[in-house]
C-alpha cells in the first residue's frame, strides 16, 4: 500500500481560513467579524467573546500572521512544496463590512482578485469556503445572527457577489465550514463561531440551534443552485467535521447511543446537504420534544434544488460513546456520554489520534452518500521548538503519513473516491479553538507567540521537504 500512487489530478494542497491568518482586521475597508471579538484563550482555557472590541484585551486574529500583506511570500513557499490547490475562505467582512449593505466593498473584492491571481500564477487552484467562523459582527448585533431568517438573503447576496466576480478563477467552493460543529452545544463558543449565537439563559438550546441550522442549510442550498447557474463547471461542496463515534462496548445500548450521536451530530447535517430534505429521525426528535421550526414550502423546495456535489470533511480524531456514565466521561445528551478510548493516543490538547478512524470515516460517508470526498482538514496541533532556524517535527510527519496511508487504503482497497487532501494550517496560524499561536500545524514556522510577540518571519520545518516529496511522488513516498 505504501507504494501506491494516487491519481494524477488528485488535489494535494493545504488549508487555512481568512480570519486565522490574514490579519489586517481593519484594513481595506474591512468590517469587524465575530472572530475579531474573540480574545486569546490557552490550552484548556476557552476564549472570551467580548461585546465589541474592548481596550486592554488581546485579540489574536487582528494581526494573525499578516497574510494580508505577506501572501505573495507565503504562496511562493506553497508553490515550492508543489501545492495543486490552496483552501482558504473569503472574509465576508472584507466584501460586506456590516453584512447587510446593498453594494460590496470594491477594495475587498480586489484583494481576493490579487490573491487568486497569485495562486493561479503557480497553477494552484483556490478552494474557497464561503463562511468559516467569521460572519460580520454587525449581523449579530443588529439581527441576532442566524437566529434570524434575514440572514439567508444577506448570505446569498454575499455568495452571489463573490461567485460572479471569481467565476473564472475559482472552481471549488464550500458553503459553511464544519456546519455540524455547533451540534456540540457543550462548547459555549460553537454556536458563536458557526452561527453568531450565544444561548440565553432559559431558552431551549435545541430549538435555537435547529432553527439556525435550517436557515443555514436553506441558504447553502440556494447558493449551490445559484452557483451552478453562474458557472456550470463549479464544484460546490458542504463541509462536515468528521468525528466518528464508536460505541464504547458491544452492548446494544452503547451501539444505539453511538448511532444517535452520529445522527444528531453528523448525519442530520450531511443528509440535508446531500439528499435535500430533513431526515425522518430529526423530524421525529422534534415532534417528541415539542420543537416547532419555521420551515416554509419554499425552503423545502430550495433544499431539494441545491444538493451538494461533494463532501468536504475535516478529520482530526475519533470519539467514543457510552450509554452510561464511566470514568472520565462527559454527558452530551440524554443517556449519551463521550468516554475516553483506551486504544488510541492523544495530542497535547487531548484530541484522540486515530489514523484508522479516517479510513473508517471515509467508508461511512462513501456508503451513505455515494459522493466524492475531499479531505479539506487533517493535521496535528503540536508545540514546536525552533532549533538552528528550523523545526524537527517528525511527530507531525508521522501523524500525516499514517493518515495518508489510511486514506490510500480507503481509496484502493475500499473503492472510496477521494478528490484531494489539504492538511490544516499548512502555515502556522491562530488556533480557532484556543486562540493560541503555539498550537502549531504548519510546514512553515511563523515567528510569533501566544502573546503576539515575534518577527512574523517564516521558516521551513523538516515537514516542508517531506510534504514536497509526498506531492511530487503522488503519495508514493511517505
Ligand atoms: C477546525 C476548524 C479550523 C481549525 C481546526 C483546528 O475545527 O475548521 O478552523 O482551526 O479545526 O482547530 P484548532 O485551531 O482549535 O486547533
CSV table of C-alpha atoms and ligand atoms in Angstrom, one decimal:
chain,number,residue,atom,x,y,z
A,1,UNK,CA,0.0,0.0,0.0
A,2,UNK,CA,2.9,2.4,0.8
A,3,UNK,CA,4.0,2.3,-2.8
A,4,UNK,CA,0.6,3.1,-4.4
A,5,UNK,CA,0.3,6.4,-6.2
A,6,UNK,CA,-2.9,8.5,-6.1
A,7,UNK,CA,-4.3,9.7,-9.5
A,8,UNK,CA,-2.6,12.5,-11.3
A,9,UNK,CA,-5.3,15.0,-10.8
A,10,UNK,CA,-5.5,14.5,-7.1
A,11,UNK,CA,-5.8,17.8,-5.3
A,12,UNK,CA,-2.8,18.0,-2.9
A,13,UNK,CA,-2.5,21.2,-1.0
A,14,UNK,CA,-3.0,23.0,2.3
A,15,UNK,CA,-5.9,24.6,4.2
A,16,UNK,CA,-6.4,27.8,6.2
A,17,UNK,CA,-9.2,30.2,6.9
A,18,UNK,CA,-9.1,34.0,6.4
A,19,UNK,CA,-9.6,35.1,10.0
A,20,UNK,CA,-6.9,32.7,11.3
A,21,UNK,CA,-4.1,34.0,9.1
A,22,UNK,CA,-4.9,37.3,7.2
A,23,UNK,CA,-4.8,39.8,10.0
A,24,UNK,CA,-5.4,43.3,8.6
A,25,UNK,CA,-8.7,43.2,10.5
A,26,UNK,CA,-9.4,46.9,9.9
A,27,UNK,CA,-7.6,47.3,6.6
A,28,UNK,CA,-9.1,47.8,3.1
A,29,UNK,CA,-12.5,48.8,4.4
A,30,UNK,CA,-13.0,45.5,6.3
A,31,UNK,CA,-15.7,45.3,9.0
A,32,UNK,CA,-15.4,43.6,12.3
A,33,UNK,CA,-16.2,39.9,12.3
A,34,UNK,CA,-17.2,37.6,15.1
A,35,UNK,CA,-13.6,36.3,15.2
A,36,UNK,CA,-12.4,39.9,15.9
A,37,UNK,CA,-14.1,40.0,19.2
A,38,UNK,CA,-12.6,36.7,20.5
A,39,UNK,CA,-9.7,37.0,22.9
A,40,UNK,CA,-6.8,34.6,23.2
A,41,UNK,CA,-7.5,31.6,25.4
A,42,UNK,CA,-5.0,28.9,26.2
A,43,UNK,CA,-4.6,25.1,26.3
A,44,UNK,CA,-7.6,24.1,28.4
A,45,UNK,CA,-8.9,27.7,28.7
A,46,UNK,CA,-11.7,28.9,26.5
A,47,UNK,CA,-11.5,32.2,24.6
A,48,UNK,CA,-13.7,35.1,25.8
A,49,UNK,CA,-16.2,36.7,23.5
A,50,UNK,CA,-16.5,40.4,24.2
A,51,UNK,CA,-19.2,42.9,23.3
A,52,UNK,CA,-17.2,44.6,20.6
A,53,UNK,CA,-13.5,45.3,20.6
A,54,UNK,CA,-12.5,46.5,24.1
A,55,UNK,CA,-9.3,48.2,25.3
A,56,UNK,CA,-6.8,46.2,27.2
A,57,UNK,CA,-7.7,42.9,25.6
A,58,UNK,CA,-5.6,40.8,23.2
A,59,UNK,CA,-7.4,39.7,20.1
A,60,UNK,CA,-5.0,37.3,18.2
A,61,UNK,CA,-7.0,37.4,14.9
A,62,UNK,CA,-6.4,41.1,14.5
A,63,UNK,CA,-2.9,40.7,13.1
A,64,UNK,CA,-2.8,36.9,12.9
A,65,UNK,CA,0.2,36.1,10.7
A,66,UNK,CA,-0.3,39.1,8.5
A,67,UNK,CA,-1.0,37.0,5.4
A,68,UNK,CA,-2.9,40.1,4.2
A,69,UNK,CA,0.4,41.8,3.3
A,70,UNK,CA,2.7,38.8,3.0
A,71,UNK,CA,0.6,36.5,0.9
A,72,UNK,CA,2.9,36.6,-2.1
A,73,UNK,CA,5.8,35.3,0.0
A,74,UNK,CA,3.7,32.6,1.5
A,75,UNK,CA,2.2,31.5,-1.8
A,76,UNK,CA,5.7,31.2,-3.2
A,77,UNK,CA,6.5,28.7,-0.4
A,78,UNK,CA,3.3,26.8,-1.1
A,79,UNK,CA,4.3,26.6,-4.7
A,80,UNK,CA,7.8,25.3,-3.7
A,81,UNK,CA,6.0,22.4,-1.9
A,82,UNK,CA,4.2,21.7,-5.2
A,83,UNK,CA,0.6,22.6,-3.9
A,84,UNK,CA,-2.0,21.9,-6.6
A,85,UNK,CA,-4.7,23.7,-4.5
A,86,UNK,CA,-5.0,26.0,-1.6
A,87,UNK,CA,-8.1,26.1,0.6
A,88,UNK,CA,-8.9,29.4,2.2
A,89,UNK,CA,-12.1,31.4,2.9
A,90,UNK,CA,-13.3,34.8,1.7
A,91,UNK,CA,-13.7,37.0,4.8
A,92,UNK,CA,-17.4,38.1,4.5
A,93,UNK,CA,-16.5,41.4,6.2
A,94,UNK,CA,-14.0,42.4,3.5
A,95,UNK,CA,-16.8,42.2,0.9
A,96,UNK,CA,-19.7,43.4,3.0
A,97,UNK,CA,-18.3,45.0,6.1
A,98,UNK,CA,-21.6,45.1,8.0
A,99,UNK,CA,-23.2,42.3,6.1
A,100,UNK,CA,-26.5,44.0,5.1
A,101,UNK,CA,-25.2,46.5,2.6
A,102,UNK,CA,-26.5,46.5,-1.0
A,103,UNK,CA,-23.2,47.2,-2.6
A,104,UNK,CA,-19.9,45.3,-1.9
A,105,UNK,CA,-16.6,46.9,-0.9
A,106,UNK,CA,-14.5,47.0,-4.1
A,107,UNK,CA,-11.2,47.1,-2.2
A,108,UNK,CA,-12.1,43.8,-0.5
A,109,UNK,CA,-13.0,42.2,-3.8
A,110,UNK,CA,-9.7,43.4,-5.3
A,111,UNK,CA,-7.8,41.8,-2.5
A,112,UNK,CA,-9.1,38.4,-3.4
A,113,UNK,CA,-8.7,39.1,-7.2
A,114,UNK,CA,-5.0,39.6,-6.5
A,115,UNK,CA,-4.8,36.7,-4.1
A,116,UNK,CA,-6.4,34.3,-6.6
A,117,UNK,CA,-4.2,35.6,-9.5
A,118,UNK,CA,-1.1,35.0,-7.4
A,119,UNK,CA,-2.2,31.4,-6.8
A,120,UNK,CA,-3.1,30.8,-10.4
A,121,UNK,CA,0.2,32.1,-11.5
A,122,UNK,CA,1.7,29.0,-9.9
A,123,UNK,CA,-1.2,26.8,-11.2
A,124,UNK,CA,-2.6,26.4,-7.6
A,125,UNK,CA,-6.4,26.1,-7.6
A,126,UNK,CA,-8.1,28.2,-5.0
A,127,UNK,CA,-10.6,26.1,-2.9
A,128,UNK,CA,-12.9,28.5,-1.2
A,129,UNK,CA,-15.1,28.3,1.9
A,130,UNK,CA,-17.7,31.0,1.9
A,131,UNK,CA,-18.3,31.0,5.7
A,132,UNK,CA,-15.6,29.9,8.0
A,133,UNK,CA,-16.4,31.1,11.6
A,134,UNK,CA,-16.1,34.8,10.5
A,135,UNK,CA,-19.5,36.3,9.8
A,136,UNK,CA,-20.0,40.1,10.3
A,137,UNK,CA,-20.3,41.1,13.9
A,138,UNK,CA,-22.9,43.7,12.9
A,139,UNK,CA,-25.2,40.9,11.8
A,140,UNK,CA,-25.1,39.5,15.3
A,141,UNK,CA,-25.7,42.9,17.0
A,142,UNK,CA,-28.5,44.0,14.7
A,143,UNK,CA,-30.2,40.8,13.7
A,144,UNK,CA,-29.2,38.2,16.3
A,145,UNK,CA,-27.0,36.2,13.8
A,146,UNK,CA,-28.5,33.0,12.3
A,147,UNK,CA,-31.5,33.2,14.7
A,148,UNK,CA,-32.9,35.5,12.0
A,149,UNK,CA,-34.3,34.4,8.7
A,150,UNK,CA,-33.0,37.6,7.1
A,151,UNK,CA,-29.5,36.2,7.3
A,152,UNK,CA,-30.4,33.9,4.3
A,153,UNK,CA,-30.7,36.9,2.0
A,154,UNK,CA,-27.5,38.5,3.3
A,155,UNK,CA,-25.5,35.3,2.9
A,156,UNK,CA,-26.9,34.6,-0.6
A,157,UNK,CA,-26.1,38.2,-1.7
A,158,UNK,CA,-22.5,37.8,-0.4
A,159,UNK,CA,-22.1,34.4,-2.1
A,160,UNK,CA,-23.6,35.6,-5.4
A,161,UNK,CA,-21.3,38.6,-5.4
A,162,UNK,CA,-18.1,36.6,-5.0
A,163,UNK,CA,-19.2,33.7,-7.2
A,164,UNK,CA,-20.0,36.1,-10.0
A,165,UNK,CA,-16.8,38.0,-9.5
A,166,UNK,CA,-14.5,35.0,-9.3
A,167,UNK,CA,-16.3,32.7,-11.7
A,168,UNK,CA,-13.3,32.3,-13.9
A,169,UNK,CA,-10.8,32.0,-11.1
A,170,UNK,CA,-12.4,29.7,-8.6
A,171,UNK,CA,-13.9,26.3,-9.4
A,172,UNK,CA,-14.1,24.6,-6.0
A,173,UNK,CA,-16.4,26.0,-3.3
A,174,UNK,CA,-17.8,25.0,0.1
A,175,UNK,CA,-20.6,26.8,1.8
A,176,UNK,CA,-20.3,26.5,5.6
A,177,UNK,CA,-17.2,25.3,7.4
A,178,UNK,CA,-17.9,22.4,9.8
A,179,UNK,CA,-21.6,23.2,9.9
A,180,UNK,CA,-22.2,20.3,12.3
A,181,UNK,CA,-19.6,21.5,14.8
A,182,UNK,CA,-22.3,23.6,16.6
A,183,UNK,CA,-24.2,20.4,17.5
A,184,UNK,CA,-21.7,20.0,20.4
A,185,UNK,CA,-23.7,22.6,22.4
A,186,UNK,CA,-21.4,21.9,25.4
A,187,UNK,CA,-18.8,24.1,23.8
A,188,UNK,CA,-20.1,27.6,24.6
A,189,UNK,CA,-18.4,29.1,21.6
A,190,UNK,CA,-19.5,26.6,18.9
A,191,UNK,CA,-22.9,28.4,18.5
A,192,UNK,CA,-20.9,31.6,18.2
A,193,UNK,CA,-18.3,30.6,15.7
A,194,UNK,CA,-20.8,28.8,13.4
A,195,UNK,CA,-23.9,31.0,13.8
A,196,UNK,CA,-23.2,34.1,15.8
A,197,UNK,CA,-25.3,32.8,18.6
A,198,UNK,CA,-24.8,32.8,22.3
A,199,UNK,CA,-27.5,30.9,24.0
A,200,UNK,CA,-29.5,32.8,26.6
A,201,UNK,CA,-30.5,31.5,30.0
A,202,UNK,CA,-33.8,29.7,30.0
A,203,UNK,CA,-34.1,29.3,26.2
A,204,UNK,CA,-34.4,25.9,24.6
A,205,UNK,CA,-31.0,25.4,23.0
A,206,UNK,CA,-32.1,22.7,20.6
A,207,UNK,CA,-34.9,24.9,19.2
A,208,UNK,CA,-32.5,27.8,18.6
A,209,UNK,CA,-29.8,25.5,17.2
A,210,UNK,CA,-32.0,23.6,14.8
A,211,UNK,CA,-33.7,26.8,13.6
A,212,UNK,CA,-30.4,28.4,12.8
A,213,UNK,CA,-29.2,25.2,11.1
A,214,UNK,CA,-32.3,25.2,9.0
A,215,UNK,CA,-31.7,28.8,7.8
A,216,UNK,CA,-28.1,28.0,7.1
A,217,UNK,CA,-29.0,24.8,5.2
A,218,UNK,CA,-31.6,26.7,3.1
A,219,UNK,CA,-29.1,29.4,2.4
A,220,UNK,CA,-26.5,26.8,1.5
A,221,UNK,CA,-28.8,25.1,-0.9
A,222,UNK,CA,-29.8,28.4,-2.6
A,223,UNK,CA,-26.1,29.2,-3.1
A,224,UNK,CA,-25.4,25.7,-4.6
A,225,UNK,CA,-28.2,26.2,-7.1
A,226,UNK,CA,-27.1,29.8,-7.9
A,227,UNK,CA,-23.5,28.8,-8.2
A,228,UNK,CA,-24.3,26.1,-10.8
A,229,UNK,CA,-26.2,28.8,-12.8
A,230,UNK,CA,-23.3,31.2,-12.6
A,231,UNK,CA,-20.9,28.6,-13.8
A,232,UNK,CA,-22.0,25.0,-14.5
A,233,UNK,CA,-18.4,23.9,-14.0
A,234,UNK,CA,-18.4,24.9,-10.4
A,235,UNK,CA,-18.0,22.1,-7.8
A,236,UNK,CA,-19.8,23.1,-4.7
A,237,UNK,CA,-19.5,21.0,-1.5
A,238,UNK,CA,-20.6,21.0,2.1
A,239,UNK,CA,-18.0,20.8,4.9
A,240,UNK,CA,-18.6,18.4,7.8
A,241,UNK,CA,-16.5,18.0,10.9
A,242,UNK,CA,-16.0,14.2,10.7
A,243,UNK,CA,-15.6,12.8,14.2
A,244,UNK,CA,-16.8,9.1,14.1
A,245,UNK,CA,-18.4,7.9,17.3
A,246,UNK,CA,-17.5,4.4,18.3
A,247,UNK,CA,-19.7,2.5,20.8
A,248,UNK,CA,-17.6,2.1,24.0
A,249,UNK,CA,-18.7,-1.6,24.4
A,250,UNK,CA,-20.6,-4.0,22.3
A,251,UNK,CA,-23.7,-3.6,24.4
A,252,UNK,CA,-26.8,-2.8,22.3
A,253,UNK,CA,-27.3,0.3,24.4
A,254,UNK,CA,-23.9,1.7,23.6
A,255,UNK,CA,-24.4,0.8,20.0
A,256,UNK,CA,-27.7,2.7,19.9
A,257,UNK,CA,-26.2,5.7,21.8
A,258,UNK,CA,-23.4,5.9,19.2
A,259,UNK,CA,-25.9,5.7,16.4
A,260,UNK,CA,-28.0,8.5,17.9
A,261,UNK,CA,-24.8,10.6,18.4
A,262,UNK,CA,-23.9,10.1,14.7
A,263,UNK,CA,-27.4,11.2,13.6
A,264,UNK,CA,-27.6,14.3,15.7
A,265,UNK,CA,-24.0,15.4,15.3
A,266,UNK,CA,-23.2,14.4,11.8
A,267,UNK,CA,-25.7,12.7,9.6
A,268,UNK,CA,-28.6,15.1,10.1
A,269,UNK,CA,-26.3,17.8,8.5
A,270,UNK,CA,-24.9,15.6,5.7
A,271,UNK,CA,-28.3,14.2,4.9
A,272,UNK,CA,-29.8,17.6,4.4
A,273,UNK,CA,-26.9,18.7,2.2
A,274,UNK,CA,-26.9,15.6,0.1
A,275,UNK,CA,-30.5,14.4,0.0
A,276,UNK,CA,-32.1,17.9,0.3
A,277,UNK,CA,-34.6,17.1,2.9
A,278,UNK,CA,-34.9,17.0,6.7
A,279,UNK,CA,-34.4,13.3,7.7
A,280,UNK,CA,-37.2,11.4,9.4
A,281,UNK,CA,-35.2,10.8,12.6
A,282,UNK,CA,-34.8,14.5,13.2
A,283,UNK,CA,-38.5,15.3,12.4
A,284,UNK,CA,-39.4,12.6,14.9
A,285,UNK,CA,-37.0,14.0,17.5
A,286,UNK,CA,-38.6,17.5,17.1
A,287,UNK,CA,-42.1,16.0,17.4
A,288,UNK,CA,-41.2,14.1,20.5
A,289,UNK,CA,-39.6,17.2,22.1
A,290,UNK,CA,-42.3,19.7,21.0
A,291,UNK,CA,-39.8,21.6,18.9
A,292,UNK,CA,-41.5,23.7,16.2
A,293,UNK,CA,-39.4,25.3,13.5
A,294,UNK,CA,-40.1,28.0,10.9
A,295,UNK,CA,-39.8,25.9,7.7
A,296,UNK,CA,-41.7,27.0,4.6
A,297,UNK,CA,-42.6,25.1,1.5
A,298,UNK,CA,-40.3,27.4,-0.4
A,299,UNK,CA,-37.5,26.4,1.9
A,300,UNK,CA,-38.2,22.7,1.3
A,301,UNK,CA,-38.1,23.4,-2.5
A,302,UNK,CA,-34.8,25.2,-2.2
A,303,UNK,CA,-33.3,22.4,-0.1
A,304,UNK,CA,-34.2,19.9,-2.8
A,305,UNK,CA,-32.8,22.0,-5.6
A,306,UNK,CA,-29.4,22.7,-4.1
A,307,UNK,CA,-27.8,19.3,-3.3
A,308,UNK,CA,-24.0,19.4,-3.0
A,309,UNK,CA,-21.5,18.0,-5.5
A,310,UNK,CA,-19.0,16.6,-3.0
A,311,UNK,CA,-18.5,16.2,0.8
A,312,UNK,CA,-15.7,18.2,2.3
A,313,UNK,CA,-14.5,16.9,5.7
A,314,UNK,CA,-12.2,17.8,8.5
A,315,UNK,CA,-10.8,14.8,10.3
A,316,UNK,CA,-8.6,15.1,13.4
A,317,UNK,CA,-9.9,12.5,15.8
A,318,UNK,CA,-12.5,9.9,16.7
A,319,UNK,CA,-14.6,9.8,19.8
A,320,UNK,CA,-16.2,7.1,21.9
A,321,UNK,CA,-19.8,7.0,23.1
A,322,UNK,CA,-21.2,5.2,26.2
A,323,UNK,CA,-24.8,4.9,27.3
A,324,UNK,CA,-23.8,5.0,30.9
A,325,UNK,CA,-21.5,7.3,32.9
A,326,UNK,CA,-18.0,5.9,33.1
A,327,UNK,CA,-14.7,7.2,34.4
A,328,UNK,CA,-13.6,10.4,32.6
A,329,UNK,CA,-16.9,10.6,30.6
A,330,UNK,CA,-18.9,13.7,29.8
A,331,UNK,CA,-22.6,13.8,29.3
A,332,UNK,CA,-23.6,15.1,25.8
A,333,UNK,CA,-27.2,14.1,25.6
A,334,UNK,CA,-29.9,12.0,27.2
A,335,UNK,CA,-28.2,8.8,28.1
A,336,UNK,CA,-25.2,9.7,25.9
A,337,UNK,CA,-21.7,10.2,27.2
A,338,UNK,CA,-18.4,10.8,25.5
A,339,UNK,CA,-15.9,8.5,27.0
A,340,UNK,CA,-12.1,8.2,26.7
A,341,UNK,CA,-10.9,5.5,24.3
A,342,UNK,CA,-8.1,3.4,25.8
A,343,UNK,CA,-6.9,2.1,22.4
A,344,UNK,CA,-5.7,5.4,20.9
A,345,UNK,CA,-3.2,8.1,21.8
A,346,UNK,CA,-3.9,11.8,22.4
A,347,UNK,CA,-2.2,15.0,21.4
A,348,UNK,CA,-1.3,17.7,24.0
A,349,UNK,CA,-4.8,19.2,23.7
A,350,UNK,CA,-6.5,15.9,24.5
A,351,UNK,CA,-7.5,15.2,20.8
A,352,UNK,CA,-7.6,11.4,20.2
A,353,UNK,CA,-5.2,10.4,17.4
A,354,UNK,CA,-6.7,7.6,15.3
A,355,UNK,CA,-5.5,7.2,11.7
A,356,UNK,CA,-7.6,4.1,11.1
A,357,UNK,CA,-10.6,6.2,12.1
A,358,UNK,CA,-10.0,8.2,8.9
A,359,UNK,CA,-10.4,5.1,6.7
A,360,UNK,CA,-13.5,4.1,8.7
A,361,UNK,CA,-14.9,7.6,8.3
A,362,UNK,CA,-14.3,7.7,4.5
A,363,UNK,CA,-16.1,4.4,4.2
A,364,UNK,CA,-19.1,5.5,6.3
A,365,UNK,CA,-19.5,8.6,4.2
A,366,UNK,CA,-19.0,6.9,0.9
A,367,UNK,CA,-21.5,4.2,1.7
A,368,UNK,CA,-24.1,6.7,2.8
A,369,UNK,CA,-23.7,9.4,0.2
A,370,UNK,CA,-22.0,8.0,-2.9
A,371,UNK,CA,-20.3,11.3,-3.4
A,372,UNK,CA,-16.7,12.2,-3.9
A,373,UNK,CA,-15.0,13.2,-0.6
A,374,UNK,CA,-12.5,16.0,-0.2
A,375,UNK,CA,-10.3,15.8,3.0
A,376,UNK,CA,-10.0,19.6,3.5
A,377,UNK,CA,-8.6,19.4,7.0
A,378,UNK,CA,-6.4,17.0,8.9
A,379,UNK,CA,-3.3,17.5,11.0
A,380,UNK,CA,-1.6,17.6,14.3
A,381,UNK,CA,-1.6,20.6,16.6
A,382,UNK,CA,1.7,20.4,18.5
A,383,UNK,CA,4.3,22.5,20.4
A,384,UNK,CA,7.2,23.1,18.1
A,385,UNK,CA,10.8,24.0,19.1
A,386,UNK,CA,12.8,26.2,16.8
A,387,UNK,CA,16.4,24.8,16.6
A,388,UNK,CA,19.0,26.4,14.4
A,389,UNK,CA,16.4,28.1,12.4
A,390,UNK,CA,14.2,25.0,11.8
A,391,UNK,CA,11.9,22.6,13.5
A,392,UNK,CA,12.5,18.8,13.6
A,393,UNK,CA,8.8,17.8,13.5
A,394,UNK,CA,8.9,14.1,12.9
A,395,UNK,CA,5.9,13.8,15.2
A,396,UNK,CA,3.9,15.8,12.6
A,397,UNK,CA,5.1,13.8,9.6
A,398,UNK,CA,4.4,10.6,11.5
A,399,UNK,CA,0.8,11.7,12.0
A,400,UNK,CA,0.3,12.8,8.4
A,401,UNK,CA,2.0,9.7,7.0
A,402,UNK,CA,-0.3,7.4,8.9
A,403,UNK,CA,-3.4,9.3,7.9
A,404,UNK,CA,-2.4,9.4,4.2
A,405,UNK,CA,-1.7,5.7,4.3
A,406,UNK,CA,-5.2,5.1,5.7
A,407,UNK,CA,-6.7,7.4,3.0
A,408,UNK,CA,-4.9,5.3,0.3
A,409,UNK,CA,-6.3,2.1,1.8
A,410,UNK,CA,-9.8,3.6,1.6
A,411,UNK,CA,-9.2,4.6,-2.0
A,412,UNK,CA,-7.5,1.4,-3.2
A,413,UNK,CA,-8.9,-1.3,-1.0
A,414,UNK,CA,-12.4,0.0,-0.3
A,415,UNK,CA,-13.1,1.9,-3.5
A,416,UNK,CA,-13.8,5.3,-1.9
A,417,UNK,CA,-13.4,8.3,-4.3
A,418,UNK,CA,-11.2,10.9,-2.6
A,419,UNK,CA,-10.7,14.1,-4.5
A,420,UNK,CA,-7.9,15.7,-2.6
A,421,UNK,CA,-6.1,16.2,0.7
A,422,UNK,CA,-5.3,19.6,2.2
A,423,UNK,CA,-3.7,19.4,5.7
A,424,UNK,CA,-4.9,22.1,8.1
A,425,UNK,CA,-2.8,25.1,8.9
A,426,UNK,CA,-0.1,24.4,6.2
A,427,UNK,CA,1.5,27.6,7.6
A,428,UNK,CA,1.3,28.2,11.4
A,429,UNK,CA,-1.7,30.3,12.3
A,430,UNK,CA,-4.1,31.3,15.1
A,431,UNK,CA,-5.9,28.3,16.6
A,432,UNK,CA,-9.7,28.6,16.2
A,433,UNK,CA,-10.4,26.8,19.5
A,434,UNK,CA,-7.9,28.4,21.8
A,435,UNK,CA,-6.6,31.4,20.0
A,436,UNK,CA,-3.1,30.2,20.6
A,437,UNK,CA,-0.3,30.6,18.1
A,438,UNK,CA,1.7,27.9,19.7
A,439,UNK,CA,-0.7,25.2,18.8
A,440,UNK,CA,1.1,24.7,15.5
A,441,UNK,CA,0.1,22.7,12.5
A,442,UNK,CA,2.3,24.1,9.7
A,443,UNK,CA,5.0,23.0,7.4
A,444,UNK,CA,6.1,26.6,7.7
A,445,UNK,CA,7.0,28.0,11.1
A,446,UNK,CA,5.9,31.6,11.9
A,447,UNK,CA,7.8,33.5,14.5
A,448,UNK,CA,5.0,34.6,16.8
A,449,UNK,CA,4.0,33.5,20.3
A,450,UNK,CA,0.7,33.3,22.2
A,451,UNK,CA,1.0,36.9,23.4
A,452,UNK,CA,1.6,38.4,20.0
A,453,UNK,CA,5.4,38.8,20.2
A,454,UNK,CA,7.6,37.8,17.3
A,455,UNK,CA,9.0,39.0,14.0
A,456,UNK,CA,6.5,37.0,11.9
A,457,UNK,CA,9.5,35.6,10.0
A,458,UNK,CA,8.7,32.4,8.1
A,459,UNK,CA,11.0,29.3,8.4
A,460,UNK,CA,10.7,25.9,6.7
A,461,UNK,CA,10.2,23.0,9.1
A,462,UNK,CA,11.5,19.5,8.3
A,463,UNK,CA,8.0,18.5,7.3
A,464,UNK,CA,8.2,21.1,4.4
A,465,UNK,CA,10.6,18.9,2.4
A,466,UNK,CA,8.7,15.8,3.4
A,467,UNK,CA,5.4,17.0,2.1
A,468,UNK,CA,7.0,18.3,-1.1
A,469,UNK,CA,8.2,14.8,-1.7
A,470,UNK,CA,4.8,13.3,-0.9
A,471,UNK,CA,3.2,15.5,-3.5
A,472,UNK,CA,5.9,15.0,-6.1
A,473,UNK,CA,5.6,11.3,-5.8
A,474,UNK,CA,1.8,11.3,-5.8
A,475,UNK,CA,1.8,9.9,-2.4
A,476,UNK,CA,4.1,7.0,-3.2
A,477,UNK,CA,7.0,8.3,-0.9
A,478,UNK,CA,5.6,8.8,2.5
B,1,LIG,C1,-11.4,23.1,12.7
B,1,LIG,C2,-11.6,24.4,12.1
B,1,LIG,C3,-10.4,25.1,11.8
B,1,LIG,C4,-9.2,24.8,12.6
B,1,LIG,C5,-9.1,23.4,13.1
B,1,LIG,C6,-8.1,23.1,14.2
B,1,LIG,O1,-12.4,22.9,13.7
B,1,LIG,O2,-12.3,24.3,10.9
B,1,LIG,O3,-10.7,26.5,11.7
B,1,LIG,O4,-8.8,25.8,13.5
B,1,LIG,O5,-10.3,22.8,13.5
B,1,LIG,O6,-8.7,23.5,15.4
B,1,LIG,P1,-7.8,24.4,16.4
B,1,LIG,O7,-7.4,25.6,15.7
B,1,LIG,O8,-8.7,24.7,17.6
B,1,LIG,O9,-6.6,23.6,16.8
